[in-house]
Amino acid sequence: MLSEGQRSDINYAIPMLEWLHIEGSQVVADRGYDSTKLLDYIYSRKGEPTIPSRNGAKFERRCDWWLYKERHLVEKLFLKLKAFRRIATRYDKLAFTYMGFICLASILIWLK
């Protein structure tokens, strides 16, 4: 899913998860996705969230830190994608041309 740059990604978390079968799976996300609505959705679909509690939260949730550290693989991909100036600055006005260039850049990264 592609969203506007000024909107928070958590608004698209549940619609994106609706496309996935998360029963018995771990859902890994960073602290920005720590919301009751999202956690209730994951638990209702019999998934297990691996989302650390925000700093200063009343209740500290258990988190599998070894699994959480695997998130760096996704973060590294985003860093490689942002090396393409066209993606980092979002020159394209239309979402489908921007998504097309993301696919092209991903292929170039994969081929390296």
Tab-separated table of C-alpha atoms in Angstrom:
chain	number	residue	atom	x	y	z
A	1	MET	CA	0.000	0.000	0.000
A	2	LEU	CA	1.235	3.450	-0.828
A	3	SER	CA	0.225	6.414	1.325
A	4	GLU	CA	0.774	10.137	1.344
A	5	GLY	CA	4.038	11.253	2.898
A	6	GLN	CA	2.333	13.411	5.520
A	7	ARG	CA	0.024	10.654	6.854
A	8	SER	CA	1.061	8.304	9.618
A	9	ASP	CA	1.682	4.711	8.533
A	10	ILE	CA	-0.328	3.323	11.456
A	11	ASN	CA	-3.510	4.431	9.632
A	12	TYR	CA	-2.766	1.765	7.020
A	13	ALA	CA	-1.605	-1.027	9.327
A	14	ILE	CA	-4.981	-2.738	9.788
A	15	PRO	CA	-6.034	-2.461	6.114
A	16	MET	CA	-2.686	-3.972	5.113
A	17	LEU	CA	-2.971	-6.800	7.651
A	18	GLU	CA	-6.457	-7.646	6.338
A	19	TRP	CA	-4.765	-8.967	3.187
A	20	LEU	CA	-2.551	-11.328	5.196
A	21	HIS	CA	-3.287	-14.539	7.063
A	22	ILE	CA	-1.697	-13.750	10.441
A	23	GLU	CA	-3.099	-16.638	12.484
A	24	GLY	CA	-0.211	-18.157	14.440
A	25	SER	CA	2.245	-15.570	13.047
A	26	GLN	CA	4.388	-12.921	14.662
A	27	VAL	CA	3.637	-9.336	13.587
A	28	VAL	CA	6.849	-7.330	13.984
A	29	ALA	CA	6.699	-3.520	14.090
A	30	ASP	CA	8.421	-0.654	15.847
A	31	ARG	CA	7.177	1.398	18.797
A	32	GLY	CA	5.223	3.724	16.532
A	33	TYR	CA	2.685	0.946	15.956
A	34	ASP	CA	1.940	0.502	19.672
A	35	SER	CA	-1.793	1.245	19.689
A	36	THR	CA	-4.606	-0.569	21.434
A	37	LYS	CA	-6.669	-0.758	18.259
A	38	LEU	CA	-3.898	-2.468	16.277
A	39	LEU	CA	-2.944	-4.837	19.103
A	40	ASP	CA	-6.589	-5.856	19.600
A	41	TYR	CA	-6.860	-6.523	15.860
A	42	ILE	CA	-3.764	-8.749	15.891
A	43	TYR	CA	-4.954	-10.677	18.951
A	44	SER	CA	-8.453	-11.110	17.461
A	45	ARG	CA	-6.873	-12.732	14.375
A	46	LYS	CA	-4.872	-15.098	16.639
A	47	GLY	CA	-1.576	-13.411	15.820
A	48	GLU	CA	1.192	-12.473	18.225
A	49	PRO	CA	2.454	-8.869	18.165
A	50	THR	CA	6.176	-8.277	18.526
A	51	ILE	CA	5.807	-4.563	19.130
A	52	PRO	CA	7.646	-2.979	22.059
A	53	SER	CA	5.688	-0.712	24.371
A	54	ARG	CA	6.236	2.995	23.996
A	55	ASN	CA	8.544	4.712	26.423
A	56	GLY	CA	6.602	5.732	29.511
A	57	ALA	CA	3.754	3.268	28.954
A	58	LYS	CA	1.760	2.257	32.032
A	59	PHE	CA	2.084	-1.430	31.236
A	60	GLU	CA	5.233	-2.853	29.709
A	61	ARG	CA	4.313	-5.581	27.229
A	62	ARG	CA	6.478	-8.658	26.723
A	63	CYS	CA	8.478	-8.497	23.514
A	64	ASP	CA	10.650	-11.112	21.830
A	65	TRP	CA	13.758	-8.943	21.370
A	66	TRP	CA	15.626	-11.545	19.320
A	67	LEU	CA	12.829	-11.590	16.752
A	68	TYR	CA	12.423	-7.813	16.947
A	69	LYS	CA	16.076	-7.349	15.972
A	70	GLU	CA	15.333	-9.039	12.618
A	71	ARG	CA	13.442	-5.859	11.691
A	72	HIS	CA	16.786	-4.376	10.683
A	73	LEU	CA	16.616	-6.308	7.398
A	74	VAL	CA	13.560	-4.314	6.347
A	75	GLU	CA	15.113	-1.072	7.582
A	76	LYS	CA	18.233	-1.778	5.512
A	77	LEU	CA	16.082	-2.223	2.391
A	78	PHE	CA	14.448	1.167	2.990
A	79	LEU	CA	17.890	2.754	3.369
A	80	LYS	CA	18.995	1.228	0.063
A	81	LEU	CA	15.804	2.429	-1.640
A	82	LYS	CA	16.324	5.957	-0.337
A	83	ALA	CA	19.739	5.999	-2.013
A	84	PHE	CA	17.729	6.493	-5.210
A	85	ARG	CA	17.100	10.233	-5.092
A	86	ARG	CA	13.889	9.938	-7.045
A	87	ILE	CA	12.382	7.756	-4.293
A	88	ALA	CA	13.684	9.820	-1.369
A	89	THR	CA	12.305	13.096	-2.741
A	90	ARG	CA	9.230	11.623	-4.462
A	91	TYR	CA	9.397	13.489	-7.733
A	92	ASP	CA	6.510	11.517	-9.229
A	93	LYS	CA	3.063	13.004	-8.790
A	94	LEU	CA	1.136	9.832	-9.600
A	95	ALA	CA	1.163	6.915	-7.179
A	96	PHE	CA	1.472	4.236	-9.886
A	97	THR	CA	4.597	5.812	-11.435
A	98	TYR	CA	6.159	6.157	-7.970
A	99	MET	CA	5.328	2.532	-7.170
A	100	GLY	CA	6.740	1.480	-10.538
A	101	PHE	CA	10.045	3.143	-9.759
A	102	ILE	CA	10.096	1.496	-6.304
A	103	CYS	CA	9.689	-1.877	-8.041
A	104	LEU	CA	12.447	-1.038	-10.513
A	105	ALA	CA	14.805	0.109	-7.750
A	106	SER	CA	14.027	-3.041	-5.733
A	107	ILE	CA	14.957	-5.185	-8.734
A	108	LEU	CA	18.230	-3.273	-9.161
A	109	ILE	CA	19.039	-3.785	-5.469
A	110	TRP	CA	18.207	-7.477	-5.744
A	111	LEU	CA	20.447	-7.896	-8.808
A	112	LYS	CA	23.489	-6.417	-7.052
